[in-house]
CSV table of C-alpha atoms in Angstrom, one decimal:
chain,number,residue,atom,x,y,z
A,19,UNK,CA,11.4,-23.3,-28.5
A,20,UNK,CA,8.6,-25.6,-30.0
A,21,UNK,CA,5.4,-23.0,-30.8
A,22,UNK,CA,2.4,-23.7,-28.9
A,23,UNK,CA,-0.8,-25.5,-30.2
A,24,UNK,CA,-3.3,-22.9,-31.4
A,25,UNK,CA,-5.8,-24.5,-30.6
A,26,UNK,CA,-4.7,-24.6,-26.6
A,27,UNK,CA,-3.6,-20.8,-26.7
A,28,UNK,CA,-7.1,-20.0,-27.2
A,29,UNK,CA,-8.5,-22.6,-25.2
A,30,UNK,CA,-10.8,-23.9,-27.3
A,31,UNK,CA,-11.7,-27.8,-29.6
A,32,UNK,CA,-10.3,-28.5,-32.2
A,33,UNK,CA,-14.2,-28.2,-33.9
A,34,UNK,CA,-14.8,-24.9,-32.5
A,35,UNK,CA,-17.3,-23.1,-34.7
A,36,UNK,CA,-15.8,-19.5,-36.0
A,37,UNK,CA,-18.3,-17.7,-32.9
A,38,UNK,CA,-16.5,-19.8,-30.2
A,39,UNK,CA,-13.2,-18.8,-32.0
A,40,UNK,CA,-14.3,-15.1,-31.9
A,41,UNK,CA,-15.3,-15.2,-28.0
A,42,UNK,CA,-12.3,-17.0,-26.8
A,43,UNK,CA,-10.2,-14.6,-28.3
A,44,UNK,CA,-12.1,-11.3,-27.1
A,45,UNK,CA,-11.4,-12.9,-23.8
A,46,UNK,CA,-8.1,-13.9,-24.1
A,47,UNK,CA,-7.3,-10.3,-25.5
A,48,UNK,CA,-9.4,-8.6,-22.8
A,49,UNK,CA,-6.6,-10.2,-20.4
A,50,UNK,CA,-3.6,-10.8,-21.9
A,51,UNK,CA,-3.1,-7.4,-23.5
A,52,UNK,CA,-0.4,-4.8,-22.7
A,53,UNK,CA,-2.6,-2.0,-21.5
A,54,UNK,CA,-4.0,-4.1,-19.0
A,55,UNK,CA,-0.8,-5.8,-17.5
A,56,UNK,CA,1.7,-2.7,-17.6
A,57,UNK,CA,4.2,-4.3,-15.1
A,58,UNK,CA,3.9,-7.3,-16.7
A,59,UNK,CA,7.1,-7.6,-19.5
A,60,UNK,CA,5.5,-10.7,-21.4
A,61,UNK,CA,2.3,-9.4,-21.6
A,62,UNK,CA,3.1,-8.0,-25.7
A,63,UNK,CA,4.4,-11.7,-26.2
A,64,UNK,CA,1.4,-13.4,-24.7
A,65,UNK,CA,-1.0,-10.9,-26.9
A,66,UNK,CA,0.6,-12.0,-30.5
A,67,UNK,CA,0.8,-15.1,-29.4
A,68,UNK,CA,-3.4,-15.0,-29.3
A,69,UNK,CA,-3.6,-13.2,-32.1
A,70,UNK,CA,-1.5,-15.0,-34.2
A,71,UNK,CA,-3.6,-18.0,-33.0
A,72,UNK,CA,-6.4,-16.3,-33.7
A,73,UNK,CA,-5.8,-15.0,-37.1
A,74,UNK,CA,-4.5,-18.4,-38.6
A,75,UNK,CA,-8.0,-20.0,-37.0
A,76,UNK,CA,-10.1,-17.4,-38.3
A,77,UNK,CA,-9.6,-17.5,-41.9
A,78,UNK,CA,-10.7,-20.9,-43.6
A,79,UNK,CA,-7.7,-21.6,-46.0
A,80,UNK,CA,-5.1,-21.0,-43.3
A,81,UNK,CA,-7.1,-22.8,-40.5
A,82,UNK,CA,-7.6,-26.2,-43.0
A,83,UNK,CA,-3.9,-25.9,-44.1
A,84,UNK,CA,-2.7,-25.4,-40.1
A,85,UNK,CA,-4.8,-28.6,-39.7
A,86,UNK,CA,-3.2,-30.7,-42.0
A,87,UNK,CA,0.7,-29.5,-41.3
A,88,UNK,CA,0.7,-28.0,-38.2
A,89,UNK,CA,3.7,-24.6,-37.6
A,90,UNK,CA,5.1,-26.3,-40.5
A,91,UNK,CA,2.3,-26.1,-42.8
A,92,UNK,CA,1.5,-22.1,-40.9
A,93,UNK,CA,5.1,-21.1,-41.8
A,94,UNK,CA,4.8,-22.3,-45.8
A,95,UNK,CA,1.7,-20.2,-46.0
A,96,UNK,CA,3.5,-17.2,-45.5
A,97,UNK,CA,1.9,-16.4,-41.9
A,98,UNK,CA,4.0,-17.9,-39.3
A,99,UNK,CA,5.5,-15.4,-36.7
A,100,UNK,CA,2.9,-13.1,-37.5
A,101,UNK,CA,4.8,-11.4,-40.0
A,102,UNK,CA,1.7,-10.5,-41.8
A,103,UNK,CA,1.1,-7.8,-39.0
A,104,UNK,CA,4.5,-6.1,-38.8
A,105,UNK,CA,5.1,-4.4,-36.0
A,106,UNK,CA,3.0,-4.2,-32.9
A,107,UNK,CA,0.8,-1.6,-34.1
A,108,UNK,CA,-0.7,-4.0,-36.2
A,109,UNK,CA,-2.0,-5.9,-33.0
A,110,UNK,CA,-3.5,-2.6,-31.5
A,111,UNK,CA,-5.7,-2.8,-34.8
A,112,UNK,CA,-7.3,-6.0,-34.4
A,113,UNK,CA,-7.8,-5.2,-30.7
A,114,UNK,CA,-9.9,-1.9,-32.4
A,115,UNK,CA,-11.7,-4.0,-33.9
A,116,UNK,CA,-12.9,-6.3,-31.4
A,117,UNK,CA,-13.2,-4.1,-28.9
A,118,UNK,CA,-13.1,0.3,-30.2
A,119,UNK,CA,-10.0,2.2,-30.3
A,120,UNK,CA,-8.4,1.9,-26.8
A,121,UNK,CA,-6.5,4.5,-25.4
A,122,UNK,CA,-8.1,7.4,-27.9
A,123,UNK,CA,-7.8,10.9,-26.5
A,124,UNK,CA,-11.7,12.4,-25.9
A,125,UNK,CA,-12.5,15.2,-27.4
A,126,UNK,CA,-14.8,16.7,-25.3
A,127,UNK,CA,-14.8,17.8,-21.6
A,128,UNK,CA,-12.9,15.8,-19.0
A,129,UNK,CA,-13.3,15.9,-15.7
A,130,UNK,CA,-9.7,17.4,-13.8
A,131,UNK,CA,-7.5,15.0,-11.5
A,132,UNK,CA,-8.3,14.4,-7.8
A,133,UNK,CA,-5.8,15.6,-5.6
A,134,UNK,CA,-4.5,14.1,-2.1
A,135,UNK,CA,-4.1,16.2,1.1
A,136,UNK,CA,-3.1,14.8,4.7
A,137,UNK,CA,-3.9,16.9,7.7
A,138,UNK,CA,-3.2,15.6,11.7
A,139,UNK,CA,-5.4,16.5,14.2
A,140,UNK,CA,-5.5,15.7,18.2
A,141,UNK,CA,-7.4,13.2,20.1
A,142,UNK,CA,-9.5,16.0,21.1
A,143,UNK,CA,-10.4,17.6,17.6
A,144,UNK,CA,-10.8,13.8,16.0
A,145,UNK,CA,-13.2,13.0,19.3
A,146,UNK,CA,-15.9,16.5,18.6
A,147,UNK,CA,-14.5,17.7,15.6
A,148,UNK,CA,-13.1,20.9,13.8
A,149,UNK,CA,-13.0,23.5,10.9
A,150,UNK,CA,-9.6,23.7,9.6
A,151,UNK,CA,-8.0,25.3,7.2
A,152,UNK,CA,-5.2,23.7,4.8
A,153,UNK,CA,-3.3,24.8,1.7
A,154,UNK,CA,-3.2,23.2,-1.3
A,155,UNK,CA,-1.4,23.2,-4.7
A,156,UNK,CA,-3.9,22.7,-7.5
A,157,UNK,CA,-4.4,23.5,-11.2
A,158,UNK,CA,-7.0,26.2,-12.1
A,159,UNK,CA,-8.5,28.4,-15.2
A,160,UNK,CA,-5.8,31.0,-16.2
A,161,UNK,CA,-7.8,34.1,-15.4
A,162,UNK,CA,-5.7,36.0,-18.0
A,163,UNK,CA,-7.7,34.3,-20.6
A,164,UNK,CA,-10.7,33.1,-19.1
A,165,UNK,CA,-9.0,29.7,-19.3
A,166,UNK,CA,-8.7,29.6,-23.5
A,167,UNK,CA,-5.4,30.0,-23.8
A,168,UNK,CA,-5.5,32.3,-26.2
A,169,UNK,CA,-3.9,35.7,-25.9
A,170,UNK,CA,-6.0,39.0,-25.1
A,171,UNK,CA,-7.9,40.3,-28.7
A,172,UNK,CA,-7.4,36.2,-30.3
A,173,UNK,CA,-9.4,33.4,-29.9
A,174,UNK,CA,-8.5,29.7,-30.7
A,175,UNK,CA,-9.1,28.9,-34.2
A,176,UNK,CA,-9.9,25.8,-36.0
A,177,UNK,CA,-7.3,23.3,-36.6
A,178,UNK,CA,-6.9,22.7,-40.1
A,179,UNK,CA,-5.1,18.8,-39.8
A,180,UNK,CA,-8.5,17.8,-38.3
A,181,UNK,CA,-10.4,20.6,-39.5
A,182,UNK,CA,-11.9,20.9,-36.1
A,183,UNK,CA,-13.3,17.3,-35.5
A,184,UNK,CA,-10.1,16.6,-33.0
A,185,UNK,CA,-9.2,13.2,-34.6
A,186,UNK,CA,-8.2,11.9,-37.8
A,187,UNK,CA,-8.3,8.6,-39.4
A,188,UNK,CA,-5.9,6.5,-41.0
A,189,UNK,CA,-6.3,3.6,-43.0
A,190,UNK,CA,-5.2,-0.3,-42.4
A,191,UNK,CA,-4.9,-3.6,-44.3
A,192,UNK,CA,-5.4,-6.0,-42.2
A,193,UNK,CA,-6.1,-10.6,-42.8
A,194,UNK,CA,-9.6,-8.8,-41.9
A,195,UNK,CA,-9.7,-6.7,-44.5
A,196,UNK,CA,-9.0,-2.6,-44.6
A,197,UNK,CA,-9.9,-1.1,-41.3
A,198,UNK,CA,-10.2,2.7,-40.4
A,199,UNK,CA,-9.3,4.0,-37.2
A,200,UNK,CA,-10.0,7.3,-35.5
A,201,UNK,CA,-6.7,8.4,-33.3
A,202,UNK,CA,-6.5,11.9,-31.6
A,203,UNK,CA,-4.9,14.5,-33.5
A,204,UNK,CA,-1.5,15.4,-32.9
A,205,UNK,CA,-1.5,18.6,-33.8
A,206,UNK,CA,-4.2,19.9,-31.5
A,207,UNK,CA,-4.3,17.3,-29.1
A,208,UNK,CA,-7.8,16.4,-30.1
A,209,UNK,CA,-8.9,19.8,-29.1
A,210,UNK,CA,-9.5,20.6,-32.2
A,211,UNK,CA,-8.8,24.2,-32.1
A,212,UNK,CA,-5.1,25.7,-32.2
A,213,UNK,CA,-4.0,28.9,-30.5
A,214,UNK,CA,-2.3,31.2,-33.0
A,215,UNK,CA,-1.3,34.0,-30.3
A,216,UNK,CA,-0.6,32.6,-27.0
A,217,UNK,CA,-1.8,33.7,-23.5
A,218,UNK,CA,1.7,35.5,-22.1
A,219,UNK,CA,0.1,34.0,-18.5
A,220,UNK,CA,-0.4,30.3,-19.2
A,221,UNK,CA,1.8,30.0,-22.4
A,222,UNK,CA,-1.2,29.0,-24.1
A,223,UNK,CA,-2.7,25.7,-22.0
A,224,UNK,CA,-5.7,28.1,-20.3
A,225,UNK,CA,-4.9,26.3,-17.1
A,226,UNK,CA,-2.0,28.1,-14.0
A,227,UNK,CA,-0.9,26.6,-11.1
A,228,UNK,CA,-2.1,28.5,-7.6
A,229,UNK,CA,-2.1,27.8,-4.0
A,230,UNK,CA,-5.6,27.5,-2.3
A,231,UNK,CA,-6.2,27.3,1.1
A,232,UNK,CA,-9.7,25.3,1.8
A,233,UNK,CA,-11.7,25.0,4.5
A,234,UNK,CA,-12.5,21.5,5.6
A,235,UNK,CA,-14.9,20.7,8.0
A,236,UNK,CA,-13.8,17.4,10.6
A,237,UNK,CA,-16.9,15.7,11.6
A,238,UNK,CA,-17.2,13.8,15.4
A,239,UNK,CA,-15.3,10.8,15.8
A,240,UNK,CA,-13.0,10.4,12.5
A,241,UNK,CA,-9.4,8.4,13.5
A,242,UNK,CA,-6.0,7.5,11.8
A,243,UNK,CA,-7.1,6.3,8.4
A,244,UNK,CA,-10.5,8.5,8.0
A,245,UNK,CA,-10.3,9.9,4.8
A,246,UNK,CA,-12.7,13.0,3.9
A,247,UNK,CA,-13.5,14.0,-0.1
A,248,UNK,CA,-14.3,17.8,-0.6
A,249,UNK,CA,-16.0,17.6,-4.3
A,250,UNK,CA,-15.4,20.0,-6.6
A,251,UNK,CA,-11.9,21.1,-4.6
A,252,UNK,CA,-9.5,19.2,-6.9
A,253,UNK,CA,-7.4,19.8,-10.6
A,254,UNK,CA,-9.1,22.2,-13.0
A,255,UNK,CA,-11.2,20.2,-15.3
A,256,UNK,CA,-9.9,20.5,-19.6
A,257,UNK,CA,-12.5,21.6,-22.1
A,258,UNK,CA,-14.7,23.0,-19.6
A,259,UNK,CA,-14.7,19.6,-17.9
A,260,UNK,CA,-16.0,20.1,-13.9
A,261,UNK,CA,-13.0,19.9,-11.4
A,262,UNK,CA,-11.8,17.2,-9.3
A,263,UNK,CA,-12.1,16.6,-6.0
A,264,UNK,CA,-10.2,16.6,-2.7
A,265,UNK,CA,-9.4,14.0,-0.9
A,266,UNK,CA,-8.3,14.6,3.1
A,267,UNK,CA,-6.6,11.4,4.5
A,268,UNK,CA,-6.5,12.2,8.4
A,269,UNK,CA,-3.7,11.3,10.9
A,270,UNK,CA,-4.8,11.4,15.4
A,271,UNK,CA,-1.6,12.0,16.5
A,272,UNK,CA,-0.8,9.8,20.1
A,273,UNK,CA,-2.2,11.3,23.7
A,274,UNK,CA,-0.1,11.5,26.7
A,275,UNK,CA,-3.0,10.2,28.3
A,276,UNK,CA,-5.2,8.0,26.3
A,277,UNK,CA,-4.9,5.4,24.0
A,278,UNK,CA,-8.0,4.5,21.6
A,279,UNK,CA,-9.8,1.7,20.4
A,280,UNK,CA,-12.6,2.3,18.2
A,281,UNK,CA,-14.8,4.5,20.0
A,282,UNK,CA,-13.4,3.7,23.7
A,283,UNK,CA,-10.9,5.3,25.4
A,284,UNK,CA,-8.7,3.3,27.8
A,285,UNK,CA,-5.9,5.0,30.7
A,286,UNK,CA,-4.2,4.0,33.6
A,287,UNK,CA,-4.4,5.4,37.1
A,288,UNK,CA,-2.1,4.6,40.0
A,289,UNK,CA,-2.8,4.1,43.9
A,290,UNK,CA,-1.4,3.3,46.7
A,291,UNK,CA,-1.9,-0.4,48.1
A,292,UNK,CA,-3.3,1.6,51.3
A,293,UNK,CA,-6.4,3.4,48.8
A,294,UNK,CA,-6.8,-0.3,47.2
A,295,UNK,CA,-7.4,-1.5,50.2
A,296,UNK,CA,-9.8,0.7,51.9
A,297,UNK,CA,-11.2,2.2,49.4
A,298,UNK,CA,-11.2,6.1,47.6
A,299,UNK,CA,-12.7,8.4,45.2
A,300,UNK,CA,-10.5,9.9,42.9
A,301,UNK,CA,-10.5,12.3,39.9
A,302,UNK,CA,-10.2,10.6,36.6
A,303,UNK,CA,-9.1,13.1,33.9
A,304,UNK,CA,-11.6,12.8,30.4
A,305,UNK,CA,-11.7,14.6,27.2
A,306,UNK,CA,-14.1,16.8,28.6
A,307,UNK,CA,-12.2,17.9,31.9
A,308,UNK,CA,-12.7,15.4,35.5
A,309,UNK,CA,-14.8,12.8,36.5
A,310,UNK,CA,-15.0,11.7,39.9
A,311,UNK,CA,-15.0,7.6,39.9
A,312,UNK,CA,-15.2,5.5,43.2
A,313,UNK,CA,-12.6,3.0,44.0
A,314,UNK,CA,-14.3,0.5,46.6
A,315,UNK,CA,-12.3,-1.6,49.2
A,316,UNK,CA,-10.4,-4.4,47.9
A,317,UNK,CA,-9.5,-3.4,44.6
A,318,UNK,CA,-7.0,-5.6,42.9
A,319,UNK,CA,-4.3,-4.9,40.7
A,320,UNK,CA,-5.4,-4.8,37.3
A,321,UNK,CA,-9.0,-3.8,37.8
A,322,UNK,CA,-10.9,-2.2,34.7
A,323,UNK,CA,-13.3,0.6,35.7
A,324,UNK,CA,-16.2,1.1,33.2
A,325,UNK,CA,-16.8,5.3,32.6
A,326,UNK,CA,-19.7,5.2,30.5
A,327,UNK,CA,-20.2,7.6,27.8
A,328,UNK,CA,-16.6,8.9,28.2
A,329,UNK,CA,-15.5,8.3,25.1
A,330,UNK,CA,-15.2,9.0,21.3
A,331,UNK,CA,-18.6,9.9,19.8
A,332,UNK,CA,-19.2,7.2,16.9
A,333,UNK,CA,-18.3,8.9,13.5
A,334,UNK,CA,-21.8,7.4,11.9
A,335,UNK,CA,-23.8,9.2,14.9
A,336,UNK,CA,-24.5,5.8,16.8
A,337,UNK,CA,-24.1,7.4,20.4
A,338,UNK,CA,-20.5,7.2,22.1
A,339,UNK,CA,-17.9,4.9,23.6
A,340,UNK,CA,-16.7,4.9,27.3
A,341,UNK,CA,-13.9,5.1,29.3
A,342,UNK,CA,-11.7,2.4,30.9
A,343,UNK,CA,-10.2,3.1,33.6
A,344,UNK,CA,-7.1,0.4,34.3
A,345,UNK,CA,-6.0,0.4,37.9
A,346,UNK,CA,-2.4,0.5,38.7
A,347,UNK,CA,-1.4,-0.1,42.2
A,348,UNK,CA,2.1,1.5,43.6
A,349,UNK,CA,4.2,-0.6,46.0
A,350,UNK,CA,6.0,2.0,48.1
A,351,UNK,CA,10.0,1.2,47.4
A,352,UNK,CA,11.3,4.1,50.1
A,353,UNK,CA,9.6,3.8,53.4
A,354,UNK,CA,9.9,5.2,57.1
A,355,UNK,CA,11.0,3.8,60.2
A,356,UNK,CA,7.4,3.8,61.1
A,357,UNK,CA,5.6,2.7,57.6
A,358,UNK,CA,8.0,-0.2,58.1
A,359,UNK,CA,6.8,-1.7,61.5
A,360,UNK,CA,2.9,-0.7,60.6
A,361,UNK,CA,3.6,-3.2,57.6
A,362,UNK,CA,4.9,-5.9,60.2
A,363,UNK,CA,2.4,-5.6,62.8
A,364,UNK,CA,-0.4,-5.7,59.9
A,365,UNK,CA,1.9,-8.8,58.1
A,366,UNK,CA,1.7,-10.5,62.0
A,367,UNK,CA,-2.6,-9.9,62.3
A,368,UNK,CA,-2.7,-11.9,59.5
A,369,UNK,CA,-4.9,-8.5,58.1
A,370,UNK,CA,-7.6,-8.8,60.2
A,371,UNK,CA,-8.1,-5.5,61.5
A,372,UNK,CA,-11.1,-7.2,63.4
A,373,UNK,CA,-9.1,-8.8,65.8
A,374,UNK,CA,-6.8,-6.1,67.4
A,375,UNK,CA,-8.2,-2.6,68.5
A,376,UNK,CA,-9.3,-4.2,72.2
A,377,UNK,CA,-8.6,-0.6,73.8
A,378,UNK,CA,-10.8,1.5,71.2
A,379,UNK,CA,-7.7,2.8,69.6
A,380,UNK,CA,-7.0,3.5,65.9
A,381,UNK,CA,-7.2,0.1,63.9
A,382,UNK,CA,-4.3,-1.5,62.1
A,383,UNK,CA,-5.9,0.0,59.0
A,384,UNK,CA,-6.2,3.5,60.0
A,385,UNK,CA,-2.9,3.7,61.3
A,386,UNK,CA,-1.3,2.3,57.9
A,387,UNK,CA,-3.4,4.5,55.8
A,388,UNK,CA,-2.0,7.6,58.0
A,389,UNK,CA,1.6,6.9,57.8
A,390,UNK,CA,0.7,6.4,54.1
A,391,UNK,CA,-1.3,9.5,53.2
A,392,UNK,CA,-0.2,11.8,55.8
């Protein structure tokens, strides 16, 4: 397959001045290298690909003979393929030298891990909140040792591959000339110290693995999805580095009763056609016991009652929802003798109750709603 134009890998003239060369590269590499694209397989390609482009442009000689041959003229001079760099390595050392030494282990404190816990809860404890109590599996100073990992009458001693600095630094000859790099030591793990006499406890590392349990305090109104961070409640920290933190990703688990959206509550409640029609007052279950809510005469199906301040308190403190109260009304399927020829003689007045009742008797109405309700 025919190499690519140099020129268009990096994007640039074919007069670029070495500074525009320099730029579009530290770009190019920014994006296109490994460390920053791990699912991507290409990525190493793409990066020597850059960096072969850039190297070739970067150094006078090599740029004016690329110029004036093309690949062709690249391969004669000995650099085509990038063999100059060997293996991949190489690559990570120009990318050092653009932009530090990535992926170098710190020496000093680091801060530990942050850990995940879920907890569910009710609609009631998401709606006014709760303590509770969970359990969690966490990293922590082996108290053996004090966390030094060093056996009882040692202490850590110097490492003498590093000779205590943590990292040591090796040499390369590069088209840039000889570069020195600083990598973690592998001997100490850029601790710089090395434990002669292990701790029996924690087999040296200063860190055990406990269970906890932790108190976490639910505020007012959280939902499905909240998500709570307890600082300091996480992994140990390494090198005396502070610990993480906890994070507490909540789950409301369904109500028999209510269903939520944002911080209103919406139910159903059935009647009869006969409490549609004339009218009721009912008890309306809430989170915080009954509420008595007046159904007025001629309620349709479908009818959406307005409880106000029924419902979740909002989570940032900006008062509280209501409660909507859907009407549901029953048609009988099982009646009486009786129910049936009320519902006839009412079908036959056309429901105006106005209009019969000459003798002072019991209106249509009346009689209905007594078969109904008893």
């Amino acid at each position: 397959m025919a190499k690519q134009d140099y020129y268009e890998l990096l994007g640039v003239s074919r007069s670029a001045s070495a500074d525009e060369l320099k730029k579009a590269y530290r770009k190019l590499a920014r994006k296109c290298h490994p460390d920053a694209n791990p699912d991507d397989p290409n990525a190493e390609a793409r990066f020597k690909e850059i960096s072969e482009a850039y190297v070739v442009l970067s150094d006078p000689e090599k740029r004016a003979n690329y110029d004036r041959f093309g690949h062709a003229g690249a391969d004669g001079q000995g650099f085509g393929g990038f063999n100059g760099f060997g293996d991949f390595g190489g690559l990570g050392d120009i990318f050092e030298m653009f932009f530090g030494a990535g992926g170098r282990r710190r020496s000093g404190p680091e801060k530990g891990s942050d850990i995940r816990a879920d907890l569910e809860l009710n609609l009631n404890e998401a709606a006014f909140g709760v303590e509770r109590e969970i359990k969690v599996a966490r990293t922590e100073a082996c108290s053996t040792c004090g966390g030094s990992g060093a056996a009882a009458g040692s202490k850590p001693v110097k490492c003498s591959a590093c000779n205590g600095a943590g990292q040591v630094q090796y040499a390369h000859n590069t088209p840039f000339g000889r570069i020195v790099q600083s990598h973690a030591c592998e001997r100490c793990h850029g601790t710089g110290k090395m434990i002669e006499k292990p701790c029996p406890t924690c087999r040296g590392t200063g860190q055990v693995k406990r269970t906890r349990a932790i108190k976490v305090k639910i505020p007012p109104g959280v939902d499905s999805g909240s998500r709570l961070r307890v600082a300091g409640e996480g992994e140990s920290g390494t090198r005396g580095g502070p610990r993480g933190d906890l994070y507490v990703y909540l789950h409301v688990k369904p109500h028999k009763v209510f269903s939520r959206e944002g911080d209103d509550l919406i139910c159903e409640m059935q009647i009869s056609f006969v409490q549609a029609s004339l009218g009721d007052e009912l008890e309306i279950p809430t989170l915080e016991g009954t509420a008595k809510l007046k159904i007025p005469e001629g309620t349709q199906p479908g009818t959406i009652f307005r409880m106000k301040g029924k419902g979740v308190p909002n989570v940032n403190g900006y008062g509280r929802g209501d409660q909507h109260v859907v009407v549901k009304v029953v048609t009988p399927s099982r009646l009486t003798e009786k129910q049936k020829s009320l519902l006839k003689e009412f079908a036959l007045l056309g429901g105006d109750h106005q209009k019969v009742n000459p003798t002072g008797d019991k209106s249509i109405f009346e009689k209905v709603k007594d078969a109904f309700m008893g």
